[in-house]
Amino acid sequence: MNFENILVDEHNGLGTITINRPKKLNALNKATIQELHEAFKKLDTNHTIKVILITGSGEKAFVAGADISEFAHFSVEEGGKLAAKGQELLFDFVENLSTPVIALINGFALGGGLELAMACHFRIASENAKMGLPETSLGVIPGYGGTQRLPQLIGKGKAMELIMTAGMISAEEAKNLGLVNHVVPQEELLSLAQKIAGKIMNNSSVAISKAIKAVNDSTKNINGFETEIKQFGACFGTEDFKEGTNAFLEKRKADFPGK
Ligand code: COA
């Protein structure tokens, strides 16, 4: 598949997407959102891909936000559609993929950039990363799920402050808030991601996809405990479950069939 705004690599069970508009600090325009949707969909349906990484090209930015030049003149109706379409194609889509997605925040993650990172299953960052939701400084609010996912990740009060001040926080502050899991020098970001991905790949991809669904439902307005019970029960019908439990009882390493 040919893309103009992103690079996609598939290697050893790992799918890596790099947003590639460095001159615009990888800002998310409409075309990039569409391409990201297609790339995520393709990687998620490829059963040889066990983990997806997403990062930004260059050393300066993960994503510096939605492309302001595209929406500056939008009407109320167009603004609403922009948020709804973006959430459907990319942000909710990524959160609900059955393949684990890790964001590698390699620089600025602002507005839609931080929202994209927050839609991923978890985040790691380089020491130079800077994060924030500056939308209120532009007279708008986060529209790609930021008002929902930020309080879920760092708590309501901290999220309110970050959104109201439109401020930026450092990678270290983000780690202290629980927004990112690890902070490393920029040159070590990819190797850390690969190491974590390697650990994930040792485990049952079927069980992981069910865990993603159950964890996601914990933050939705539905009974996540019921989802957990349902997904937990469903694991008992999988070949991976039989292999995992048999391997334990037989004191050997599991060889999961992924079914
Ligand atoms: N949308 C569109 N273009 C963007 C952009 C965005 N969100 N963020 C950066 N760019 C563009 C700039 O317009 C500039 O383009 P140009 O060279 O054609 O003028 C280029 O990327 C480089 O950005 P620049 O502002 O010159 O870099 P900087 O190092 O001085 O500042 C930032 C970096 C991230 C602080 C600054 O670019 C910024 O504040 N960006 C907007 C962040 C934002 O508000 N995002 C939320 C959008 S809802």
PDB file of C-alpha atoms and ligand atoms in Angstrom:
ATOM      1  CA  MET A   1       0.000   0.000   0.000  1.00  0.00           C
ATOM      2  CA  ASN A   2       1.389   3.403  -0.972  1.00  0.00           C
ATOM      3  CA  PHE A   3       1.147   6.191   1.563  1.00  0.00           C
ATOM      4  CA  GLU A   4       2.167   9.830   1.250  1.00  0.00           C
ATOM      5  CA  ASN A   5       2.213  10.879   4.874  1.00  0.00           C
ATOM      6  CA  ILE A   6       3.214   7.792   6.806  1.00  0.00           C
ATOM      7  CA  LEU A   7       5.801   4.989   6.659  1.00  0.00           C
ATOM      8  CA  VAL A   8       4.873   1.422   7.562  1.00  0.00           C
ATOM      9  CA  ASP A   9       7.297  -1.360   8.389  1.00  0.00           C
ATOM     10  CA  GLU A  10       6.515  -4.997   9.190  1.00  0.00           C
ATOM     11  CA  HIS A  11       9.269  -7.011  10.790  1.00  0.00           C
ATOM     12  CA  ASN A  12       9.502  -9.994  13.164  1.00  0.00           C
ATOM     13  CA  GLY A  13       5.904  -9.727  14.348  1.00  0.00           C
ATOM     14  CA  LEU A  14       6.201  -5.975  14.871  1.00  0.00           C
ATOM     15  CA  GLY A  15       4.334  -3.376  12.801  1.00  0.00           C
ATOM     16  CA  THR A  16       5.823   0.112  12.997  1.00  0.00           C
ATOM     17  CA  ILE A  17       3.988   3.205  11.763  1.00  0.00           C
ATOM     18  CA  THR A  18       5.925   6.466  11.457  1.00  0.00           C
ATOM     19  CA  ILE A  19       4.005   9.668  10.804  1.00  0.00           C
ATOM     20  CA  ASN A  20       6.134  11.380   8.224  1.00  0.00           C
ATOM     21  CA  ARG A  21       5.417  15.115   7.859  1.00  0.00           C
ATOM     22  CA  PRO A  22       8.465  16.420   9.746  1.00  0.00           C
ATOM     23  CA  LYS A  23       8.294  19.888   8.160  1.00  0.00           C
ATOM     24  CA  LYS A  24       4.833  20.306   9.729  1.00  0.00           C
ATOM     25  CA  LEU A  25       5.937  18.582  12.940  1.00  0.00           C
ATOM     26  CA  ASN A  26       3.821  15.580  11.847  1.00  0.00           C
ATOM     27  CA  ALA A  27       0.555  17.515  12.292  1.00  0.00           C
ATOM     28  CA  LEU A  28      -2.500  15.362  11.551  1.00  0.00           C
ATOM     29  CA  ASN A  29      -4.274  16.524   8.422  1.00  0.00           C
ATOM     30  CA  LYS A  30      -7.265  14.714   6.928  1.00  0.00           C
ATOM     31  CA  ALA A  31      -5.159  12.656   4.520  1.00  0.00           C
ATOM     32  CA  THR A  32      -2.830  11.487   7.293  1.00  0.00           C
ATOM     33  CA  ILE A  33      -5.764  10.409   9.471  1.00  0.00           C
ATOM     34  CA  GLN A  34      -7.185   8.379   6.572  1.00  0.00           C
ATOM     35  CA  GLU A  35      -3.814   6.760   5.875  1.00  0.00           C
ATOM     36  CA  LEU A  36      -3.326   5.940   9.557  1.00  0.00           C
ATOM     37  CA  HIS A  37      -6.763   4.287   9.603  1.00  0.00           C
ATOM     38  CA  GLU A  38      -5.840   2.108   6.643  1.00  0.00           C
ATOM     39  CA  ALA A  39      -2.414   1.190   8.021  1.00  0.00           C
ATOM     40  CA  PHE A  40      -3.754   0.277  11.484  1.00  0.00           C
ATOM     41  CA  LYS A  41      -6.535  -1.778   9.927  1.00  0.00           C
ATOM     42  CA  LYS A  42      -4.118  -3.671   7.707  1.00  0.00           C
ATOM     43  CA  LEU A  43      -1.662  -4.410  10.529  1.00  0.00           C
ATOM     44  CA  ASP A  44      -4.453  -5.448  12.920  1.00  0.00           C
ATOM     45  CA  THR A  45      -5.861  -7.973  10.465  1.00  0.00           C
ATOM     46  CA  ASN A  46      -2.411  -9.432   9.731  1.00  0.00           C
ATOM     47  CA  HIS A  47      -2.134 -12.267  12.244  1.00  0.00           C
ATOM     48  CA  THR A  48       1.639 -12.369  12.018  1.00  0.00           C
ATOM     49  CA  ILE A  49       1.748  -8.874  13.569  1.00  0.00           C
ATOM     50  CA  LYS A  50       1.629  -9.147  17.348  1.00  0.00           C
ATOM     51  CA  VAL A  51       2.425  -5.557  18.422  1.00  0.00           C
ATOM     52  CA  ILE A  52       2.066  -2.187  16.664  1.00  0.00           C
ATOM     53  CA  LEU A  53       4.352   0.787  17.399  1.00  0.00           C
ATOM     54  CA  ILE A  54       3.542   4.341  16.365  1.00  0.00           C
ATOM     55  CA  THR A  55       5.949   7.263  16.360  1.00  0.00           C
ATOM     56  CA  GLY A  56       6.778  10.499  14.555  1.00  0.00           C
ATOM     57  CA  SER A  57       9.597  11.076  12.074  1.00  0.00           C
ATOM     58  CA  GLY A  58      12.468  13.384  12.944  1.00  0.00           C
ATOM     59  CA  GLU A  59      13.796  14.205  16.384  1.00  0.00           C
ATOM     60  CA  LYS A  60      11.460  17.049  17.238  1.00  0.00           C
ATOM     61  CA  ALA A  61       7.876  15.862  17.202  1.00  0.00           C
ATOM     62  CA  PHE A  62       5.636  12.866  17.714  1.00  0.00           C
ATOM     63  CA  VAL A  63       2.650  14.898  16.447  1.00  0.00           C
ATOM     64  CA  ALA A  64       2.217  18.668  17.064  1.00  0.00           C
ATOM     65  CA  GLY A  65      -1.569  18.396  16.856  1.00  0.00           C
ATOM     66  CA  ALA A  66      -4.360  18.416  14.359  1.00  0.00           C
ATOM     67  CA  ASP A  67      -3.443  20.480  11.303  1.00  0.00           C
ATOM     68  CA  ILE A  68      -4.682  23.940  12.332  1.00  0.00           C
ATOM     69  CA  SER A  69      -4.531  25.225   8.741  1.00  0.00           C
ATOM     70  CA  GLU A  70      -7.246  22.741   7.734  1.00  0.00           C
ATOM     71  CA  PHE A  71      -9.897  23.695  10.299  1.00  0.00           C
ATOM     72  CA  ALA A  72      -9.277  27.356  11.124  1.00  0.00           C
ATOM     73  CA  HIS A  73     -12.234  28.422   8.914  1.00  0.00           C
ATOM     74  CA  PHE A  74     -14.686  25.619   9.864  1.00  0.00           C
ATOM     75  CA  SER A  75     -18.346  26.222  10.799  1.00  0.00           C
ATOM     76  CA  VAL A  76     -20.046  24.682  13.863  1.00  0.00           C
ATOM     77  CA  GLU A  77     -21.316  21.812  11.741  1.00  0.00           C
ATOM     78  CA  GLU A  78     -17.936  21.186  10.106  1.00  0.00           C
ATOM     79  CA  GLY A  79     -16.202  21.312  13.501  1.00  0.00           C
ATOM     80  CA  GLY A  80     -18.538  18.650  14.895  1.00  0.00           C
ATOM     81  CA  LYS A  81     -18.017  16.455  11.858  1.00  0.00           C
ATOM     82  CA  LEU A  82     -14.228  16.853  12.106  1.00  0.00           C
ATOM     83  CA  ALA A  83     -14.214  15.500  15.674  1.00  0.00           C
ATOM     84  CA  ALA A  84     -16.715  12.697  14.974  1.00  0.00           C
ATOM     85  CA  LYS A  85     -14.947  11.477  11.840  1.00  0.00           C
ATOM     86  CA  GLY A  86     -11.493  11.646  13.447  1.00  0.00           C
ATOM     87  CA  GLN A  87     -12.648   9.692  16.483  1.00  0.00           C
ATOM     88  CA  GLU A  88     -14.281   7.043  14.324  1.00  0.00           C
ATOM     89  CA  LEU A  89     -11.394   6.621  11.876  1.00  0.00           C
ATOM     90  CA  LEU A  90      -8.455   6.902  14.201  1.00  0.00           C
ATOM     91  CA  PHE A  91      -8.773   7.552  17.928  1.00  0.00           C
ATOM     92  CA  ASP A  92     -11.562   5.142  18.939  1.00  0.00           C
ATOM     93  CA  PHE A  93     -10.411   2.810  16.209  1.00  0.00           C
ATOM     94  CA  VAL A  94      -6.895   2.507  17.672  1.00  0.00           C
ATOM     95  CA  GLU A  95      -8.133   2.160  21.243  1.00  0.00           C
ATOM     96  CA  ASN A  96     -10.362  -0.754  20.224  1.00  0.00           C
ATOM     97  CA  LEU A  97      -7.878  -2.663  18.065  1.00  0.00           C
ATOM     98  CA  SER A  98      -7.219  -6.200  19.224  1.00  0.00           C
ATOM     99  CA  THR A  99      -3.469  -5.859  18.576  1.00  0.00           C
ATOM    100  CA  PRO A 100      -1.544  -3.991  21.306  1.00  0.00           C
ATOM    101  CA  VAL A 101      -0.506  -0.480  20.205  1.00  0.00           C
ATOM    102  CA  ILE A 102       2.354   1.375  21.914  1.00  0.00           C
ATOM    103  CA  ALA A 103       2.986   5.098  21.337  1.00  0.00           C
ATOM    104  CA  LEU A 104       6.652   6.104  21.151  1.00  0.00           C
ATOM    105  CA  ILE A 105       6.509   9.814  22.026  1.00  0.00           C
ATOM    106  CA  ASN A 106       9.731  11.133  20.519  1.00  0.00           C
ATOM    107  CA  GLY A 107       9.127  14.897  20.875  1.00  0.00           C
ATOM    108  CA  PHE A 108       6.130  17.254  20.934  1.00  0.00           C
ATOM    109  CA  ALA A 109       2.807  15.445  21.510  1.00  0.00           C
ATOM    110  CA  LEU A 110       0.308  18.286  21.519  1.00  0.00           C
ATOM    111  CA  GLY A 111      -3.439  18.429  21.000  1.00  0.00           C
ATOM    112  CA  GLY A 112      -4.412  15.668  18.581  1.00  0.00           C
ATOM    113  CA  GLY A 113      -0.878  14.274  19.006  1.00  0.00           C
ATOM    114  CA  LEU A 114      -1.334  13.663  22.713  1.00  0.00           C
ATOM    115  CA  GLU A 115      -4.866  12.454  22.004  1.00  0.00           C
ATOM    116  CA  LEU A 116      -3.456   9.894  19.555  1.00  0.00           C
ATOM    117  CA  ALA A 117      -0.861   8.775  22.110  1.00  0.00           C
ATOM    118  CA  MET A 118      -3.619   8.481  24.733  1.00  0.00           C
ATOM    119  CA  ALA A 119      -5.750   6.357  22.402  1.00  0.00           C
ATOM    120  CA  CYS A 120      -2.863   3.867  22.184  1.00  0.00           C
ATOM    121  CA  HIS A 121      -2.808   1.099  24.787  1.00  0.00           C
ATOM    122  CA  PHE A 122       0.185   2.623  26.573  1.00  0.00           C
ATOM    123  CA  ARG A 123       2.937   5.151  26.024  1.00  0.00           C
ATOM    124  CA  ILE A 124       6.690   5.477  26.386  1.00  0.00           C
ATOM    125  CA  ALA A 125       8.574   8.734  25.846  1.00  0.00           C
ATOM    126  CA  SER A 126      12.010  10.140  25.118  1.00  0.00           C
ATOM    127  CA  GLU A 127      13.563  12.633  27.541  1.00  0.00           C
ATOM    128  CA  ASN A 128      12.974  15.579  25.165  1.00  0.00           C
ATOM    129  CA  ALA A 129       9.223  14.887  24.780  1.00  0.00           C
ATOM    130  CA  LYS A 130       6.766  17.636  25.660  1.00  0.00           C
ATOM    131  CA  MET A 131       3.053  16.972  26.088  1.00  0.00           C
ATOM    132  CA  GLY A 132      -0.053  19.086  26.391  1.00  0.00           C
ATOM    133  CA  LEU A 133      -3.559  19.901  25.201  1.00  0.00           C
ATOM    134  CA  PRO A 134      -3.225  23.517  23.987  1.00  0.00           C
ATOM    135  CA  GLU A 135      -6.682  23.673  22.372  1.00  0.00           C
ATOM    136  CA  THR A 136      -8.163  26.224  24.778  1.00  0.00           C
ATOM    137  CA  SER A 137      -5.377  28.608  23.712  1.00  0.00           C
ATOM    138  CA  LEU A 138      -6.876  28.367  20.198  1.00  0.00           C
ATOM    139  CA  GLY A 139     -10.440  28.858  21.419  1.00  0.00           C
ATOM    140  CA  VAL A 140     -11.460  25.253  21.014  1.00  0.00           C
ATOM    141  CA  ILE A 141     -11.451  22.134  23.196  1.00  0.00           C
ATOM    142  CA  PRO A 142      -9.793  18.772  22.608  1.00  0.00           C
ATOM    143  CA  GLY A 143     -12.056  16.994  20.097  1.00  0.00           C
ATOM    144  CA  TYR A 144     -10.353  13.660  19.582  1.00  0.00           C
ATOM    145  CA  GLY A 145     -11.194  12.161  22.972  1.00  0.00           C
ATOM    146  CA  GLY A 146      -8.770  14.243  25.062  1.00  0.00           C
ATOM    147  CA  THR A 147     -11.352  15.446  27.584  1.00  0.00           C
ATOM    148  CA  GLN A 148     -12.238  11.804  28.306  1.00  0.00           C
ATOM    149  CA  ARG A 149      -8.934   9.962  28.148  1.00  0.00           C
ATOM    150  CA  LEU A 150      -6.756  12.502  29.998  1.00  0.00           C
ATOM    151  CA  PRO A 151      -8.827  12.389  33.224  1.00  0.00           C
ATOM    152  CA  GLN A 152      -8.978   8.602  32.951  1.00  0.00           C
ATOM    153  CA  LEU A 153      -5.190   8.459  32.813  1.00  0.00           C
ATOM    154  CA  ILE A 154      -4.103  11.174  35.250  1.00  0.00           C
ATOM    155  CA  GLY A 155      -7.228  12.056  37.279  1.00  0.00           C
ATOM    156  CA  LYS A 156      -9.817  14.788  36.908  1.00  0.00           C
ATOM    157  CA  GLY A 157      -8.063  17.634  38.756  1.00  0.00           C
ATOM    158  CA  LYS A 158      -4.731  17.324  36.933  1.00  0.00           C
ATOM    159  CA  ALA A 159      -6.543  16.969  33.601  1.00  0.00           C
ATOM    160  CA  MET A 160      -8.590  20.092  34.298  1.00  0.00           C
ATOM    161  CA  GLU A 161      -5.414  22.060  35.040  1.00  0.00           C
ATOM    162  CA  LEU A 162      -3.605  20.873  31.932  1.00  0.00           C
ATOM    163  CA  ILE A 163      -6.589  21.613  29.689  1.00  0.00           C
ATOM    164  CA  MET A 164      -7.401  24.984  31.279  1.00  0.00           C
ATOM    165  CA  THR A 165      -3.802  26.249  31.278  1.00  0.00           C
ATOM    166  CA  ALA A 166      -3.108  24.828  27.793  1.00  0.00           C
ATOM    167  CA  GLY A 167       0.351  24.183  29.227  1.00  0.00           C
ATOM    168  CA  MET A 168       3.052  21.695  28.286  1.00  0.00           C
ATOM    169  CA  ILE A 169       4.615  19.165  30.614  1.00  0.00           C
ATOM    170  CA  SER A 170       7.972  17.404  30.344  1.00  0.00           C
ATOM    171  CA  ALA A 171       8.400  13.672  29.831  1.00  0.00           C
ATOM    172  CA  GLU A 172       9.459  13.275  33.459  1.00  0.00           C
ATOM    173  CA  GLU A 173       6.330  15.109  34.700  1.00  0.00           C
ATOM    174  CA  ALA A 174       4.212  12.946  32.389  1.00  0.00           C
ATOM    175  CA  LYS A 175       5.778   9.852  33.923  1.00  0.00           C
ATOM    176  CA  ASN A 176       5.071  11.093  37.438  1.00  0.00           C
ATOM    177  CA  LEU A 177       1.432  11.638  36.426  1.00  0.00           C
ATOM    178  CA  GLY A 178       1.157   8.140  34.942  1.00  0.00           C
ATOM    179  CA  LEU A 179       0.637   9.497  31.431  1.00  0.00           C
ATOM    180  CA  VAL A 180       3.700   7.653  30.107  1.00  0.00           C
ATOM    181  CA  ASN A 181       5.149   4.443  31.516  1.00  0.00           C
ATOM    182  CA  HIS A 182       8.859   4.938  30.809  1.00  0.00           C
ATOM    183  CA  VAL A 183      11.221   7.772  29.841  1.00  0.00           C
ATOM    184  CA  VAL A 184      14.540   7.090  28.107  1.00  0.00           C
ATOM    185  CA  PRO A 185      17.069   9.041  25.990  1.00  0.00           C
ATOM    186  CA  GLN A 186      15.768   9.482  22.451  1.00  0.00           C
ATOM    187  CA  GLU A 187      18.258   7.040  20.915  1.00  0.00           C
ATOM    188  CA  GLU A 188      17.001   4.292  23.256  1.00  0.00           C
ATOM    189  CA  LEU A 189      13.275   4.768  22.611  1.00  0.00           C
ATOM    190  CA  LEU A 190      12.931   2.210  19.819  1.00  0.00           C
ATOM    191  CA  SER A 191      15.034  -0.461  21.533  1.00  0.00           C
ATOM    192  CA  LEU A 192      12.967  -0.096  24.719  1.00  0.00           C
ATOM    193  CA  ALA A 193       9.766  -0.454  22.673  1.00  0.00           C
ATOM    194  CA  GLN A 194      11.145  -3.557  20.954  1.00  0.00           C
ATOM    195  CA  LYS A 195      12.108  -5.052  24.317  1.00  0.00           C
ATOM    196  CA  ILE A 196       8.609  -4.491  25.727  1.00  0.00           C
ATOM    197  CA  ALA A 197       7.040  -5.808  22.504  1.00  0.00           C
ATOM    198  CA  GLY A 198       9.181  -8.937  22.814  1.00  0.00           C
ATOM    199  CA  LYS A 199       7.737  -9.606  26.268  1.00  0.00           C
ATOM    200  CA  ILE A 200       4.191  -9.117  24.942  1.00  0.00           C
ATOM    201  CA  MET A 201       4.855 -11.548  22.076  1.00  0.00           C
ATOM    202  CA  ASN A 202       5.668 -14.347  24.531  1.00  0.00           C
ATOM    203  CA  ASN A 203       2.053 -14.317  25.634  1.00  0.00           C
ATOM    204  CA  SER A 204      -1.236 -15.427  24.110  1.00  0.00           C
ATOM    205  CA  SER A 205      -2.388 -12.948  21.459  1.00  0.00           C
ATOM    206  CA  VAL A 206      -5.954 -14.176  21.931  1.00  0.00           C
ATOM    207  CA  ALA A 207      -5.880 -13.552  25.675  1.00  0.00           C
ATOM    208  CA  ILE A 208      -4.259 -10.131  25.126  1.00  0.00           C
ATOM    209  CA  SER A 209      -7.014  -9.055  22.724  1.00  0.00           C
ATOM    210  CA  LYS A 210      -9.638 -10.056  25.281  1.00  0.00           C
ATOM    211  CA  ALA A 211      -7.763  -8.213  28.040  1.00  0.00           C
ATOM    212  CA  ILE A 212      -7.686  -5.056  25.876  1.00  0.00           C
ATOM    213  CA  LYS A 213     -11.447  -5.205  25.518  1.00  0.00           C
ATOM    214  CA  ALA A 214     -12.010  -5.781  29.224  1.00  0.00           C
ATOM    215  CA  VAL A 215      -9.598  -3.011  30.299  1.00  0.00           C
ATOM    216  CA  ASN A 216     -11.147  -0.596  27.779  1.00  0.00           C
ATOM    217  CA  ASP A 217     -14.619  -1.335  29.121  1.00  0.00           C
ATOM    218  CA  SER A 218     -13.451  -0.418  32.644  1.00  0.00           C
ATOM    219  CA  THR A 219     -13.483   3.225  31.549  1.00  0.00           C
ATOM    220  CA  LYS A 220     -16.676   3.133  29.513  1.00  0.00           C
ATOM    221  CA  ASN A 221     -20.136   3.853  30.732  1.00  0.00           C
ATOM    222  CA  ILE A 222     -20.984   0.195  30.857  1.00  0.00           C
ATOM    223  CA  ASN A 223     -20.332  -2.459  33.420  1.00  0.00           C
ATOM    224  CA  GLY A 224     -16.662  -3.340  32.851  1.00  0.00           C
ATOM    225  CA  PHE A 225     -16.840  -6.043  35.491  1.00  0.00           C
ATOM    226  CA  GLU A 226     -19.462  -7.854  33.420  1.00  0.00           C
ATOM    227  CA  THR A 227     -17.280  -7.510  30.312  1.00  0.00           C
ATOM    228  CA  GLU A 228     -14.375  -8.946  32.291  1.00  0.00           C
ATOM    229  CA  ILE A 229     -16.451 -11.950  33.352  1.00  0.00           C
ATOM    230  CA  LYS A 230     -17.625 -12.527  29.768  1.00  0.00           C
ATOM    231  CA  GLN A 231     -14.158 -12.187  28.223  1.00  0.00           C
ATOM    232  CA  PHE A 232     -12.628 -14.288  30.994  1.00  0.00           C
ATOM    233  CA  GLY A 233     -15.113 -17.104  30.337  1.00  0.00           C
ATOM    234  CA  ALA A 234     -14.521 -16.875  26.569  1.00  0.00           C
ATOM    235  CA  CYS A 235     -10.801 -17.549  27.126  1.00  0.00           C
ATOM    236  CA  PHE A 236     -11.682 -21.052  28.287  1.00  0.00           C
ATOM    237  CA  GLY A 237     -12.846 -21.918  24.768  1.00  0.00           C
ATOM    238  CA  THR A 238      -9.558 -20.966  23.100  1.00  0.00           C
ATOM    239  CA  GLU A 239      -6.665 -23.203  22.045  1.00  0.00           C
ATOM    240  CA  ASP A 240      -4.262 -20.677  23.578  1.00  0.00           C
ATOM    241  CA  PHE A 241      -5.840 -21.243  26.994  1.00  0.00           C
ATOM    242  CA  LYS A 242      -5.478 -25.006  26.701  1.00  0.00           C
ATOM    243  CA  GLU A 243      -1.866 -24.652  25.589  1.00  0.00           C
ATOM    244  CA  GLY A 244      -1.022 -22.083  28.291  1.00  0.00           C
ATOM    245  CA  THR A 245      -2.464 -24.109  31.161  1.00  0.00           C
ATOM    246  CA  ASN A 246      -1.130 -27.427  29.863  1.00  0.00           C
ATOM    247  CA  ALA A 247       2.347 -25.937  29.423  1.00  0.00           C
ATOM    248  CA  PHE A 248       2.285 -24.690  33.011  1.00  0.00           C
ATOM    249  CA  LEU A 249       1.172 -28.044  34.389  1.00  0.00           C
ATOM    250  CA  GLU A 250       3.744 -29.846  32.229  1.00  0.00           C
ATOM    251  CA  LYS A 251       6.456 -27.383  33.404  1.00  0.00           C
ATOM    252  CA  ARG A 252       7.359 -26.258  29.859  1.00  0.00           C
ATOM    253  CA  LYS A 253       7.242 -22.974  27.925  1.00  0.00           C
ATOM    254  CA  ALA A 254       3.911 -22.362  26.170  1.00  0.00           C
ATOM    255  CA  ASP A 255       3.816 -22.381  22.370  1.00  0.00           C
ATOM    256  CA  PHE A 256       0.626 -20.423  21.663  1.00  0.00           C
ATOM    257  CA  PRO A 257      -1.188 -21.201  18.374  1.00  0.00           C
ATOM    258  CA  GLY A 258      -2.899 -17.792  18.458  1.00  0.00           C
ATOM    259  CA  LYS A 259      -6.399 -19.259  18.226  1.00  0.00           C
TER     260      LYS A 259
HETATM  261  N1  COA B   1      -0.933  22.451  12.545  1.00  0.00           N
HETATM  262  C1  COA B   1      -0.415  22.909  11.395  1.00  0.00           C
HETATM  263  N2  COA B   1       0.880  23.234  11.271  1.00  0.00           N
HETATM  264  C2  COA B   1       1.682  23.058  12.329  1.00  0.00           C
HETATM  265  C3  COA B   1       1.200  22.593  13.555  1.00  0.00           C
HETATM  266  C4  COA B   1      -0.179  22.261  13.639  1.00  0.00           C
HETATM  267  N3  COA B   1      -0.720  21.771  14.750  1.00  0.00           N
HETATM  268  N4  COA B   1       2.226  22.554  14.436  1.00  0.00           N
HETATM  269  C5  COA B   1       3.315  22.976  13.779  1.00  0.00           C
HETATM  270  N5  COA B   1       2.996  23.288  12.507  1.00  0.00           N
HETATM  271  C6  COA B   1       3.868  23.798  11.456  1.00  0.00           C
HETATM  272  C7  COA B   1       4.179  25.275  11.632  1.00  0.00           C
HETATM  273  O1  COA B   1       3.142  26.074  11.119  1.00  0.00           O
HETATM  274  C8  COA B   1       5.462  25.385  10.859  1.00  0.00           C
HETATM  275  O2  COA B   1       5.154  25.413   9.478  1.00  0.00           O
HETATM  276  P1  COA B   1       5.885  26.469   8.495  1.00  0.00           P
HETATM  277  O3  COA B   1       7.354  26.108   8.585  1.00  0.00           O
HETATM  278  O4  COA B   1       5.296  26.183   7.148  1.00  0.00           O
HETATM  279  O5  COA B   1       5.590  27.817   9.028  1.00  0.00           O
HETATM  280  C9  COA B   1       6.167  24.062  11.138  1.00  0.00           C
HETATM  281  O6  COA B   1       5.138  23.166  11.527  1.00  0.00           O
HETATM  282  C10 COA B   1       7.187  24.139  12.230  1.00  0.00           C
HETATM  283  O7  COA B   1       6.560  24.664  13.397  1.00  0.00           O
HETATM  284  P2  COA B   1       7.114  25.931  14.205  1.00  0.00           P
HETATM  285  O8  COA B   1       5.960  26.541  14.959  1.00  0.00           O
HETATM  286  O9  COA B   1       7.887  26.824  13.311  1.00  0.00           O
HETATM  287  O10 COA B   1       8.134  25.217  15.228  1.00  0.00           O
HETATM  288  P3  COA B   1       8.601  25.759  16.653  1.00  0.00           P
HETATM  289  O11 COA B   1       9.735  24.899  17.059  1.00  0.00           O
HETATM  290  O12 COA B   1       8.796  27.214  16.636  1.00  0.00           O
HETATM  291  O13 COA B   1       7.350  25.468  17.636  1.00  0.00           O
HETATM  292  C11 COA B   1       5.508  24.176  18.525  1.00  0.00           C
HETATM  293  C12 COA B   1       6.941  24.152  17.901  1.00  0.00           C
HETATM  294  C13 COA B   1       5.060  22.713  18.624  1.00  0.00           C
HETATM  295  C14 COA B   1       5.570  24.792  19.925  1.00  0.00           C
HETATM  296  C15 COA B   1       4.567  24.992  17.615  1.00  0.00           C
HETATM  297  O14 COA B   1       4.697  24.500  16.293  1.00  0.00           O
HETATM  298  C16 COA B   1       3.109  24.919  17.995  1.00  0.00           C
HETATM  299  O15 COA B   1       2.699  25.545  18.964  1.00  0.00           O
HETATM  300  N6  COA B   1       2.288  24.174  17.220  1.00  0.00           N
HETATM  301  C17 COA B   1       0.858  24.090  17.406  1.00  0.00           C
HETATM  302  C18 COA B   1       0.542  23.215  18.587  1.00  0.00           C
HETATM  303  C19 COA B   1      -0.956  23.179  18.825  1.00  0.00           C
HETATM  304  O16 COA B   1      -1.571  24.160  19.206  1.00  0.00           O
HETATM  305  N7  COA B   1      -1.555  21.997  18.597  1.00  0.00           N
HETATM  306  C20 COA B   1      -2.933  21.771  18.849  1.00  0.00           C
HETATM  307  C21 COA B   1      -3.737  21.906  17.630  1.00  0.00           C
HETATM  308  S1  COA B   1      -5.470  21.685  17.978  1.00  0.00           S
END
